[in-house]
Coordinates of C-alpha atoms in Angstrom, one line a residue:
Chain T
X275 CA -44.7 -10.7 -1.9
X276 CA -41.3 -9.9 -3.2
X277 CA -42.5 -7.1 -5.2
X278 CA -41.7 -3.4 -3.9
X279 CA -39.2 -5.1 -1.4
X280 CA -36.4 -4.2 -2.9
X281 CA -34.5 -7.5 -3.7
X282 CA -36.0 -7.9 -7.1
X283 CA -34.3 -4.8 -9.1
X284 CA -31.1 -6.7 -10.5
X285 CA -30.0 -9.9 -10.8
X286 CA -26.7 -8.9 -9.1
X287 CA -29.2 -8.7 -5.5
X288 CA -29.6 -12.3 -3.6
X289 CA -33.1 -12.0 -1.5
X290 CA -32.3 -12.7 2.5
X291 CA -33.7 -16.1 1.6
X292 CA -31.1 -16.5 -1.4
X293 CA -32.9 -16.3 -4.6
X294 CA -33.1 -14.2 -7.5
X295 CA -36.0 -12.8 -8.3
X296 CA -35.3 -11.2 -11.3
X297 CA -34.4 -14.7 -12.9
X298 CA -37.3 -15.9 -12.0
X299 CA -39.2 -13.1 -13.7
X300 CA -37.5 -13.9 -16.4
X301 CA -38.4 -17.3 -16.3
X302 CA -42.4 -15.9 -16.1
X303 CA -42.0 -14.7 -19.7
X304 CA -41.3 -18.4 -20.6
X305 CA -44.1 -19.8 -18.5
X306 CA -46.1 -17.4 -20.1
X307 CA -45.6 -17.5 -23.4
X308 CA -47.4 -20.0 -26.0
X309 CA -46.7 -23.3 -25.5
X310 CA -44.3 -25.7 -26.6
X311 CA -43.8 -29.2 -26.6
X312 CA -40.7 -31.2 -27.8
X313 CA -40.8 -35.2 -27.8
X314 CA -38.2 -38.2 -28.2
X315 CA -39.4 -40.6 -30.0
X316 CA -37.6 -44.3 -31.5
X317 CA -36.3 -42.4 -34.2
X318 CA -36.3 -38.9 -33.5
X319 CA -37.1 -36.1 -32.4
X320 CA -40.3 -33.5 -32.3
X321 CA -40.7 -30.1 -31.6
X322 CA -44.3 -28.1 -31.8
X323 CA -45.4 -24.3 -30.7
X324 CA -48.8 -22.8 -30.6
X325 CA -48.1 -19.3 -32.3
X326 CA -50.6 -16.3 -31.5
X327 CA -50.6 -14.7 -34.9
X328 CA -51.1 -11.3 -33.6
X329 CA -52.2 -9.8 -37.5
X330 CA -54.2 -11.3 -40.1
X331 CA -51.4 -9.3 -42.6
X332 CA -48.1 -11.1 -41.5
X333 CA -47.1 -13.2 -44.4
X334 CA -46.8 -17.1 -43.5
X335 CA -44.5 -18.2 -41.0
X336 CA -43.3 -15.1 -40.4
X337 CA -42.0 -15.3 -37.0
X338 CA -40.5 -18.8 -37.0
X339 CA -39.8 -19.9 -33.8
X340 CA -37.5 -22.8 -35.0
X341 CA -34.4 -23.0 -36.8
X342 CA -31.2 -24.8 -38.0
X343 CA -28.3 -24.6 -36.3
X344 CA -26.2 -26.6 -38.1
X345 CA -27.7 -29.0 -40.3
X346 CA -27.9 -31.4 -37.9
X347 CA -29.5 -29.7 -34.9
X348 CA -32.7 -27.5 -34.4
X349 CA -32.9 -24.8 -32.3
X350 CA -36.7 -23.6 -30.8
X351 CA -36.7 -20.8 -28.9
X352 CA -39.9 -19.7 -26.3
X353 CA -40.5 -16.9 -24.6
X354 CA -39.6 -13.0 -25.3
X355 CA -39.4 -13.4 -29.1
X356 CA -36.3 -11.1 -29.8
X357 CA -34.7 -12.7 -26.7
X358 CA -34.8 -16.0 -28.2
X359 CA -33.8 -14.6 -31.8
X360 CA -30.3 -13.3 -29.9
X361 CA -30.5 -16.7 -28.7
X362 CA -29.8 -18.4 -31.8
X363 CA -28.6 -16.0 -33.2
X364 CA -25.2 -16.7 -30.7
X365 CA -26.0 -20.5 -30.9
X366 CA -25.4 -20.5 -35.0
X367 CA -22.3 -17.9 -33.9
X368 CA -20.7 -20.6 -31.9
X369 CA -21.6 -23.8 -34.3
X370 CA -20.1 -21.6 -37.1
X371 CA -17.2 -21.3 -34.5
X372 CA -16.6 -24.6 -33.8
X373 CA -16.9 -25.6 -37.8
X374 CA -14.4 -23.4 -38.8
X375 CA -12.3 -24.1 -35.6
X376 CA -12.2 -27.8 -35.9
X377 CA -13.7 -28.9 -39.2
X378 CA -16.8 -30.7 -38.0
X379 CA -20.2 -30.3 -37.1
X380 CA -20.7 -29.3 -33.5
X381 CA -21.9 -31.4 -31.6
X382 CA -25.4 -30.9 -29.4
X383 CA -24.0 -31.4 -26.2
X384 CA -21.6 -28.5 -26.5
X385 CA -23.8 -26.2 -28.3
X386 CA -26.4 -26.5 -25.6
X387 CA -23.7 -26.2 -22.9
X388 CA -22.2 -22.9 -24.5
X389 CA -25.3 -21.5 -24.6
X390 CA -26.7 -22.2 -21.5
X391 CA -23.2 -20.5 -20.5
X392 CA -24.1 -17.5 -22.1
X393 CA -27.1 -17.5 -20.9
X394 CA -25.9 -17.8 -16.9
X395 CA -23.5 -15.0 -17.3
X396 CA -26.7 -12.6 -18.0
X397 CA -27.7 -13.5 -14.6
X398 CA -24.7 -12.5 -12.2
X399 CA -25.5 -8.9 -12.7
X400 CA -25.1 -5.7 -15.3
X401 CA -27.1 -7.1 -17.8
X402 CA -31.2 -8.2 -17.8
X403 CA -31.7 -12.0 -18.3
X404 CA -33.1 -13.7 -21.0
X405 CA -36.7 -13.6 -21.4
X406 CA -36.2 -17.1 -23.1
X407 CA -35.5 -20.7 -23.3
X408 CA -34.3 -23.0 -26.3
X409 CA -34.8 -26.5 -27.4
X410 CA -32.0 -27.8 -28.9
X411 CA -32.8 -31.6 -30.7
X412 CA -30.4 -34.1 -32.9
X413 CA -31.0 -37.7 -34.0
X414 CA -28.3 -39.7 -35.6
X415 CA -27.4 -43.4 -35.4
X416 CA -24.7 -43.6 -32.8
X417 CA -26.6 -41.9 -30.2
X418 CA -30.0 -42.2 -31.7
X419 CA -32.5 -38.4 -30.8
X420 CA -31.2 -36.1 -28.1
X421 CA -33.4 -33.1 -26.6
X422 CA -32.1 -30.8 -24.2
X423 CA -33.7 -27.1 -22.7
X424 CA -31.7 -24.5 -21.6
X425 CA -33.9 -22.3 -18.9
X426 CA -33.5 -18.7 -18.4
X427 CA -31.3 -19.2 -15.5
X428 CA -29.1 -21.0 -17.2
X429 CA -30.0 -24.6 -16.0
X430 CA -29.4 -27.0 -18.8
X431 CA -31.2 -31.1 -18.4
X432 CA -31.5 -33.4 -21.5
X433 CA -34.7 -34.7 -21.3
X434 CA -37.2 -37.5 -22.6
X435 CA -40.0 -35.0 -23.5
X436 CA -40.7 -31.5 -22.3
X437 CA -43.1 -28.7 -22.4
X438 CA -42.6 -25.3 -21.9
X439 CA -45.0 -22.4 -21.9
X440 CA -49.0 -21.5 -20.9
X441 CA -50.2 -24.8 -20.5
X442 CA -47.0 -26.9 -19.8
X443 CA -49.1 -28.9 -16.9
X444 CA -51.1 -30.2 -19.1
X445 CA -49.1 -30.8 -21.8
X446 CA -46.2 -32.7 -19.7
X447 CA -49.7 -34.7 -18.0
X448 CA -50.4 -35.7 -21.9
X449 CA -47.0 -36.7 -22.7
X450 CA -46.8 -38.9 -19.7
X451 CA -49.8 -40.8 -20.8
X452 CA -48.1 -41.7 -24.6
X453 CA -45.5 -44.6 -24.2
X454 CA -43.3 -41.7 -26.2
X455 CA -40.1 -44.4 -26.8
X456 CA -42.3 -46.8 -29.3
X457 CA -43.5 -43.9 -31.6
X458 CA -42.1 -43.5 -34.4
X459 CA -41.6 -39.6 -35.8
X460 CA -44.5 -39.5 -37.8
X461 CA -47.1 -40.4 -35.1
X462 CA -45.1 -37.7 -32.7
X463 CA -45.9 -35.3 -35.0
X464 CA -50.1 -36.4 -34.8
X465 CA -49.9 -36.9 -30.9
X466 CA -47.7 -33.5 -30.6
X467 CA -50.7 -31.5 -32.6
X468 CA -53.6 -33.3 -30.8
X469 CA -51.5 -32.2 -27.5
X470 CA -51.1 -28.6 -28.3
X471 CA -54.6 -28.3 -29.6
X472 CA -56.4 -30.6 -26.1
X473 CA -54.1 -28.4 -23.9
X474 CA -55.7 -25.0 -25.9
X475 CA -57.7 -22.5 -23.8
X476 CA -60.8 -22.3 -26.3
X477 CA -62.2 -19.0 -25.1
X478 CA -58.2 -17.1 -25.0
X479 CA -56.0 -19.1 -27.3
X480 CA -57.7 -17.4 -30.9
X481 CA -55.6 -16.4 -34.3
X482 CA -53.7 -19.6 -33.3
X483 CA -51.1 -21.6 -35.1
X484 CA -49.1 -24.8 -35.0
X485 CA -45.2 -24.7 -36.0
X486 CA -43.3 -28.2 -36.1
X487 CA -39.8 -29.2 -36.2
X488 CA -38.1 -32.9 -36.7
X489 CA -35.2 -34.7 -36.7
X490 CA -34.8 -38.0 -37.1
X491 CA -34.0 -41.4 -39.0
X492 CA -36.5 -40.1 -42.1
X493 CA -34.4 -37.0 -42.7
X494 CA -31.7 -38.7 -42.6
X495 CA -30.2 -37.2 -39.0
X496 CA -31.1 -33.4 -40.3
X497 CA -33.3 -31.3 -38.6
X498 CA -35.6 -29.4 -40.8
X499 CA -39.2 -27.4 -40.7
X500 CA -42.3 -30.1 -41.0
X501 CA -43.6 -29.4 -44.6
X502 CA -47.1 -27.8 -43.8
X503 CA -49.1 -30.4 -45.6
X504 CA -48.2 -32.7 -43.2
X505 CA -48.5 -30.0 -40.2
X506 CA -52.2 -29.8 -42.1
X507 CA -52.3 -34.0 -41.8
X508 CA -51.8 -33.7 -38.4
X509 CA -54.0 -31.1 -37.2
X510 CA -56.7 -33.0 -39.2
X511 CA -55.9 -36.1 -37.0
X512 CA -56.0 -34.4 -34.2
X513 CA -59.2 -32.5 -34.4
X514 CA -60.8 -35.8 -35.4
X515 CA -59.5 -37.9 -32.7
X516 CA -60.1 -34.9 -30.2
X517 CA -64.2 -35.1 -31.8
X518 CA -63.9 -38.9 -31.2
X519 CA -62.7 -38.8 -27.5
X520 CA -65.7 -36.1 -26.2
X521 CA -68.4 -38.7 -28.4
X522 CA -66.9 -41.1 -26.2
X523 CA -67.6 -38.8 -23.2
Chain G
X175 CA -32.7 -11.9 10.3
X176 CA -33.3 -8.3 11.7
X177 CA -34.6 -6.2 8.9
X178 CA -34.8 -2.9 10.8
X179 CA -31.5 -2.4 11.1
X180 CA -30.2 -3.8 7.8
X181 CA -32.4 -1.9 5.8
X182 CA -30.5 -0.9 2.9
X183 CA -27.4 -2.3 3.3
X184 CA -28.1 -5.2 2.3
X185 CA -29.2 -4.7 -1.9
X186 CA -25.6 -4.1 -2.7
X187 CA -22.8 -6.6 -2.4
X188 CA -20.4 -4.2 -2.5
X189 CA -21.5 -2.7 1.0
X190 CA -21.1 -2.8 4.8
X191 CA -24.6 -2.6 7.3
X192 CA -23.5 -0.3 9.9
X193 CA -22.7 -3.8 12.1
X194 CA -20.2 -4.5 9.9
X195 CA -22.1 -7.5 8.0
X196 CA -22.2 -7.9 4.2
X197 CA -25.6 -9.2 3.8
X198 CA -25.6 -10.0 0.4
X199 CA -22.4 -13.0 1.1
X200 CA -25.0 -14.0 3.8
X201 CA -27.6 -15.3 1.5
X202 CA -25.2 -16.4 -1.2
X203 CA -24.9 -18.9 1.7
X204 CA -29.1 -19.1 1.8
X205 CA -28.8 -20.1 -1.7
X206 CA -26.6 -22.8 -1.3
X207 CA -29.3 -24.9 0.1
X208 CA -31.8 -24.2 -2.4
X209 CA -31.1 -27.0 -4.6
X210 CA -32.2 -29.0 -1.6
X211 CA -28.7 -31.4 -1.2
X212 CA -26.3 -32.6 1.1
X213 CA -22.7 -33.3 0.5
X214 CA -20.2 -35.0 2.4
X215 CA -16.7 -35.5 2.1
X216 CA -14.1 -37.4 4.3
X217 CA -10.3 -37.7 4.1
X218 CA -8.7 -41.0 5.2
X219 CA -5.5 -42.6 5.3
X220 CA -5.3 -43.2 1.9
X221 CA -8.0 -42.4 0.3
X222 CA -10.4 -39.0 0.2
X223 CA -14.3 -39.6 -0.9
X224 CA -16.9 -37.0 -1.1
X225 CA -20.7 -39.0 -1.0
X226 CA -23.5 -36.7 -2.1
X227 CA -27.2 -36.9 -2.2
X228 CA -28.8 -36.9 -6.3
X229 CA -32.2 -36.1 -6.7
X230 CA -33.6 -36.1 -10.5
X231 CA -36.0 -33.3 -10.5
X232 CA -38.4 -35.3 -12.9
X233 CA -38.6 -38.9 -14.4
X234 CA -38.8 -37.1 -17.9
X235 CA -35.6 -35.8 -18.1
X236 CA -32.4 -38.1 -18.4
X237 CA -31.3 -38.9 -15.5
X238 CA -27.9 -39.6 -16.4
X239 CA -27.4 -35.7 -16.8
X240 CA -27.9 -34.7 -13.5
X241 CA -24.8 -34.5 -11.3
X242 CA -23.1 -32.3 -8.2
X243 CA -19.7 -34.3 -8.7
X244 CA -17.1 -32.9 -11.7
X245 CA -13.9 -34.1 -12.4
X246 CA -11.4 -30.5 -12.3
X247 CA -8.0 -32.4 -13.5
X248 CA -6.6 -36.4 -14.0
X249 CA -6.5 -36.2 -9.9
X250 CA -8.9 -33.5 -8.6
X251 CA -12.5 -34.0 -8.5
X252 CA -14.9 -31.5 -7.2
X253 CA -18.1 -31.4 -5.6
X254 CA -20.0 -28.4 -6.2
X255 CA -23.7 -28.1 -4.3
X256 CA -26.0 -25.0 -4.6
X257 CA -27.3 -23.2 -7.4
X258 CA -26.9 -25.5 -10.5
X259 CA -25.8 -23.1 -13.3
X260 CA -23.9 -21.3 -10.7
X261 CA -22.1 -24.2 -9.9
X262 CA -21.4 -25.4 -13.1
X263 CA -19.8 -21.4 -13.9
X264 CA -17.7 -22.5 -10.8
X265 CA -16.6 -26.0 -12.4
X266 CA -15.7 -25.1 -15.5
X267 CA -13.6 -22.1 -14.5
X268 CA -11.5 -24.7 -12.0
X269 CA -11.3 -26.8 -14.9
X270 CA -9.7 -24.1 -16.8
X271 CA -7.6 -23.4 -14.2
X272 CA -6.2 -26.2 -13.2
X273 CA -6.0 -26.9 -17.1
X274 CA -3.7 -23.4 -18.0
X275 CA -1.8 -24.4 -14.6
X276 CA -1.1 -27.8 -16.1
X277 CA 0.0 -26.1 -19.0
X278 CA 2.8 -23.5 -17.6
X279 CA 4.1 -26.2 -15.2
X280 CA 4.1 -29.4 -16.9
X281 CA 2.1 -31.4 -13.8
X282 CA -1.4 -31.5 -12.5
X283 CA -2.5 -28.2 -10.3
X284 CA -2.1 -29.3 -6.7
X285 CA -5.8 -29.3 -4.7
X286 CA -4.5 -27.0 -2.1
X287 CA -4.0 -23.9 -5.0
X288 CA -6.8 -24.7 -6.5
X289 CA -9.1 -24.7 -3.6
X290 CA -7.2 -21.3 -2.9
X291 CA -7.5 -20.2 -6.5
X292 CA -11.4 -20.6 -6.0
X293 CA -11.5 -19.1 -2.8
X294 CA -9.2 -16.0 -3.9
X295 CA -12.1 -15.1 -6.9
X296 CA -15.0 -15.7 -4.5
X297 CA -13.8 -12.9 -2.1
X298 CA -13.3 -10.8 -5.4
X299 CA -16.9 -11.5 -6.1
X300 CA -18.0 -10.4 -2.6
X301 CA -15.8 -6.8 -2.9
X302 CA -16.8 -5.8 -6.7
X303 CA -19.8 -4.8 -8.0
X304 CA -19.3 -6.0 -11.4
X305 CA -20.6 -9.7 -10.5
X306 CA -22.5 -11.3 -8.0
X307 CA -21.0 -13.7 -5.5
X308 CA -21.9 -17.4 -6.8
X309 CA -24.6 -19.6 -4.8
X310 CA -22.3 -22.2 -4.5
X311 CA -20.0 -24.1 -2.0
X312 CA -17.4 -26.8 -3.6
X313 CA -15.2 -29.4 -1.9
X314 CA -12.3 -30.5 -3.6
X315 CA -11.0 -34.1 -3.1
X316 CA -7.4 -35.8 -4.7
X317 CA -4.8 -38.0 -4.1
X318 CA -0.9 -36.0 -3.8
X319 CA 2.4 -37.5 -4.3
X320 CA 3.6 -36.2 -1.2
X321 CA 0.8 -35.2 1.0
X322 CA -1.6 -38.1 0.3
X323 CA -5.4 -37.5 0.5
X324 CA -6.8 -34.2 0.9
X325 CA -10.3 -32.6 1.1
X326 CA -10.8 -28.7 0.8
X327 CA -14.0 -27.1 1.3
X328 CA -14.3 -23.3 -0.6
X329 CA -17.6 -21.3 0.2
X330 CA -18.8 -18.1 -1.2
X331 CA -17.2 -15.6 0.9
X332 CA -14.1 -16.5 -0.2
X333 CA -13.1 -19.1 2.5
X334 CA -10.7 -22.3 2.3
X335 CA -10.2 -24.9 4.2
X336 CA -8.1 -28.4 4.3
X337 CA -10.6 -30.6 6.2
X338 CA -10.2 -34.5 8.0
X339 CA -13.8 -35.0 7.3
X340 CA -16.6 -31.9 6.1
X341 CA -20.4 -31.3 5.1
X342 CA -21.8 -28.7 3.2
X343 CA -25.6 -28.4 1.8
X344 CA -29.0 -28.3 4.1
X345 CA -28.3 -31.3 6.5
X346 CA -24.8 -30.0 7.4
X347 CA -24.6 -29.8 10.7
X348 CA -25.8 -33.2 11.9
X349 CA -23.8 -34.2 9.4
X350 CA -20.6 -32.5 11.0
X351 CA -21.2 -33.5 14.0
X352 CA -21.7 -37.2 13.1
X353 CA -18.3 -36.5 11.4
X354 CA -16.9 -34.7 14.5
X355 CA -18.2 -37.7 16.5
X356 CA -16.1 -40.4 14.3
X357 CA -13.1 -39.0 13.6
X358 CA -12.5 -37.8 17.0
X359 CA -12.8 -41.6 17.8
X360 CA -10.7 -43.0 14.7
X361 CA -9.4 -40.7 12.0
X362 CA -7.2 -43.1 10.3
X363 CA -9.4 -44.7 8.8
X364 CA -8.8 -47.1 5.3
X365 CA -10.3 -46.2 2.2
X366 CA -13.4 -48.9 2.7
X367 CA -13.9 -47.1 6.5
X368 CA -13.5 -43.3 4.7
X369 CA -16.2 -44.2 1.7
X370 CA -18.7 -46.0 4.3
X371 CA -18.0 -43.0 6.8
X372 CA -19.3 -40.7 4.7
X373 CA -22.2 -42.8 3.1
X374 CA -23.3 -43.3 6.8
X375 CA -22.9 -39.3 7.6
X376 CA -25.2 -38.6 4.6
X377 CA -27.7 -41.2 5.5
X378 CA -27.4 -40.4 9.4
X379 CA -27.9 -36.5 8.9
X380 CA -30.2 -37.2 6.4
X381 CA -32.5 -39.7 9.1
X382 CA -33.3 -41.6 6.4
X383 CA -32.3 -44.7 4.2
X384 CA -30.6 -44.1 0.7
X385 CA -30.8 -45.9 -2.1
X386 CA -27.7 -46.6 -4.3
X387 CA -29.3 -44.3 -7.2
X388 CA -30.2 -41.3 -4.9
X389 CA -26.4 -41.6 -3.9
X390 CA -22.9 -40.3 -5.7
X391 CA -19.9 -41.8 -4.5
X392 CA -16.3 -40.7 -5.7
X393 CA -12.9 -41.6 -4.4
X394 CA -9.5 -41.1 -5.1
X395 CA -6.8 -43.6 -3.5
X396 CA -3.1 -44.6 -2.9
X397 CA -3.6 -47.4 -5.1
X398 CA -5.6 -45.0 -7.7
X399 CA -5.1 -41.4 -7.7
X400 CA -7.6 -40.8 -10.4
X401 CA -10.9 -39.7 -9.7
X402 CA -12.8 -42.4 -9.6
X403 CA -16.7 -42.7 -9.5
X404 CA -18.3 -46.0 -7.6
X405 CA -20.8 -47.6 -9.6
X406 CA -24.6 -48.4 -8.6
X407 CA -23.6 -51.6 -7.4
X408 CA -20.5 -50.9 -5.5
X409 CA -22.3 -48.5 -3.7
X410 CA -25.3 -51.2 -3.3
X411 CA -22.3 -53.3 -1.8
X412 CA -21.3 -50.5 0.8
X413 CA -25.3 -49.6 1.9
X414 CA -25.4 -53.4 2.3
X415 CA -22.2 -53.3 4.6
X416 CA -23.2 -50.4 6.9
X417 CA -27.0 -51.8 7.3
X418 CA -25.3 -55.2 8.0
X419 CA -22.9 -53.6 10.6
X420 CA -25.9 -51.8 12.6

């Protein structure tokens, strides 16, 4: 369609019909990467990726897809892996920033907002756009869980619950069906693995794995990597509720 | 569009097609409508308002987050409708205009330079290569000590304009023409007539009827020259008073 027209070769070049194309290609590596899913809870927040392990010889977690950027906020990145490193990479740049500028933690709203800034200047021309989006999550008494998603174009929502990725369809048709406000984190963590894994394409998604995030009342407003046993817990719940539901079929 | 003759001249922005058209400001315009809203604004007597259509593109994210109307300064508020990150680029850089303004003068940036501040970079964006022009048009409302209300409306070819009553977005021009209609009949109008003129321009060009929470109302007025955002139910209260008037 657009292809070979012309339009698509920079995101400095509107198409007669006024869009971008190459920020939409851009926002194809997201759509087609693995997918993840990131949930508000009562007391927190929940982020979870399906991982193609591309080697039986990487050590464990050795791409992590999650990370702090300050202690009180988690970053997840999707999409073009490097893309989304640079992402928080400039996200921990700015918290650092902001620490040092005004001695306190910065605070989710304006990390997400400087990013998705930097983000949108990489799509008025010069430079390719990201390949990738970012979660950004907090919980803390006064505001209680926040989730927001920056997009490759720069847009920038808070949401309840969102999914990104392969099988985001599917994933945001699962979260729909979970009254997500009365669960509490450690039952988002169960329902977040039994998504990912229902959502799975059996016959392409192999040399899978899960990766978890949280934040919430239990760590005490701190976002932090789920410990794997409980990763483990959960995938075990969810594979035996999944074998539970097709007896039931 | 013809795309025999343009063909070519219009990748670049930088360029003129041999008609003398710059193609690429063209659909900078196109892409104002992609986001699928209409904005109206209306200057009365005492009072300015801008009324504009909010759509939350899905019940799971928070609603309260989505928004076309920014304040720039303590008196200017802005409207900005097109592409969303482009038009929040747009916002914060009038904030930070008006802001450094503020700042060498000691009082609030009047609307008229700020409109022509904005105006003045989109026609840079439109002549250099370095940056696309923004899919964005913004109208600018406040409330000046000696001129009263104002409304400018700044588009991406660089453009200004001090308006009585403008529409920008995909239902504009039934909405200017309502607007033409109504002003032509009355145009000082109180700040009750200005809000429910421009609610009823919306709904009119829109052909259908709003709700008070697919609806953004601001005003700024004699009486309050702050930018000033109705809430659900005064803007229930003015729905109410237009469907009672019909």
């Amino acid at each position: 369609s657009s292809i070979g027209t012309g339009y698509d070769l920079a995101a400095s070049t509107f198409s007669p019909d006024g869009r971008i194309f190459q920020v939409e290609y851009a926002q194809k590596a997201v759509d087609n990467a693995g997918t993840m899913i990131a949930i508000r809870g009562k007391n927190g927040v929940v982020v979870v990726a399906d991982k193609l392990i591309s080697s039986k010889l990487y050590t464990d977690n050795a791409n992590p897809r999650m990370f702090n950027v300050n202690d009180n906020v988690g970053v997840a990145v999707a999409g073009n892996y490097p893309d989304g490193f640079a992402l928080k990479n400039y996200a921990y740049g700015e918290a650092m920033k902001w620490l040092k500028d005004y001695r306190e933690p910065m605070p989710i709203q304006n990390i997400a907002n400087s990013v998705a800034e930097y983000i949108h200047i990489h799509t008025l021309g010069i430079s390719r756009p990201f390949g990738a989006g970012a979660f950004f999550m907090s919980w803390n008494k006064q505001t209680g869980g926040r989730l927001f998603l920056v997009e490759p174009s720069g847009l920038n929502y808070e949401y309840k619950a969102w999914a990104v990725g392969k099988h985001r369809q599917a994933a945001k048709a699962e979260i729909e069906k979970l009254k997500i406000e009365e669960l509490d984190v450690n039952q988002l963590v169960k329902e977040a693995a039994r998504i990912i894994m229902v959502v799975r394409d059996e016959n392409k998604d192999k040399n899978v794995q899960i990766e978890m995030g949280w934040v919430g009342e239990q760590t005490n407003g701190k976002y932090e990597e789920v410990p794997s046993e409980v990763v483990t817990a959960a995938e075990e719940w969810a594979i035996a509720k999944l074998d539970e539901d097709d007896m039931d079929d | 569009m013809s795309r025999g003759s343009s063909a070519g001249f219009d990748r670049h922005i930088t360029i003129f097609s041999p008609e003398g058209r710059v193609y690429q400001v063209e659909y900078a315009f196109k892409a104002i409508n992609s986001t699928n809203l209409t904005a109206v604004a209306v200057k009365g007597a005492d009072a300015a308002v801008i009324a504009v259509q909010k759509r939350v593109p899905d019940s799971l994210i928070v609603a309260d987050t989505v928004t076309s109307v920014y304040q720039i300064s303590q008196s200017v508020g802005c409207c900005a409708i097109g592409m969303i990150p482009d038009a929040k680029f747009q916002i914060k850089r009038a904030q930070g205009e008006a802001a450094s303004w503020k700042y060498k003068n000691g009082y609030d940036m009047p609307c008229e330079l700020l409109a022509k501040k904005m105006a003045d970079l989109n026609q840079y964006y439109t002549q250099n290569a370095e940056m696309r022009s923004l899919g964005c048009a913004l109208l600018f409302i406040s409330y000046d000590d000696e001129k009263g209300p104002e409304v400018y409306r700044v588009d991406p070819a660089g453009y200004y304009r001090g308006m009585k009553g403008v529409s920008v977005g995909v239902k504009q021009l039934p909405a200017t023409s309502f607007l033409e209609k109504k002003i032509k009949k009355k145009s000082e109008l109180t700040s009750t007539e200005a809000i429910e003129l421009a609610i009823e321009a919306l709904q009119t060009s829109l052909g259908i009827d709003v709700r008070s929470k697919d609806l953004e109302v601001v005003v700024v007025t004699k009486d309050n020259s702050k930018f000033t955002k109705l809430t659900s139910d005064q803007v229930e209260h003015h729905l109410n008073q237009i469907a009672n008037r019909d």
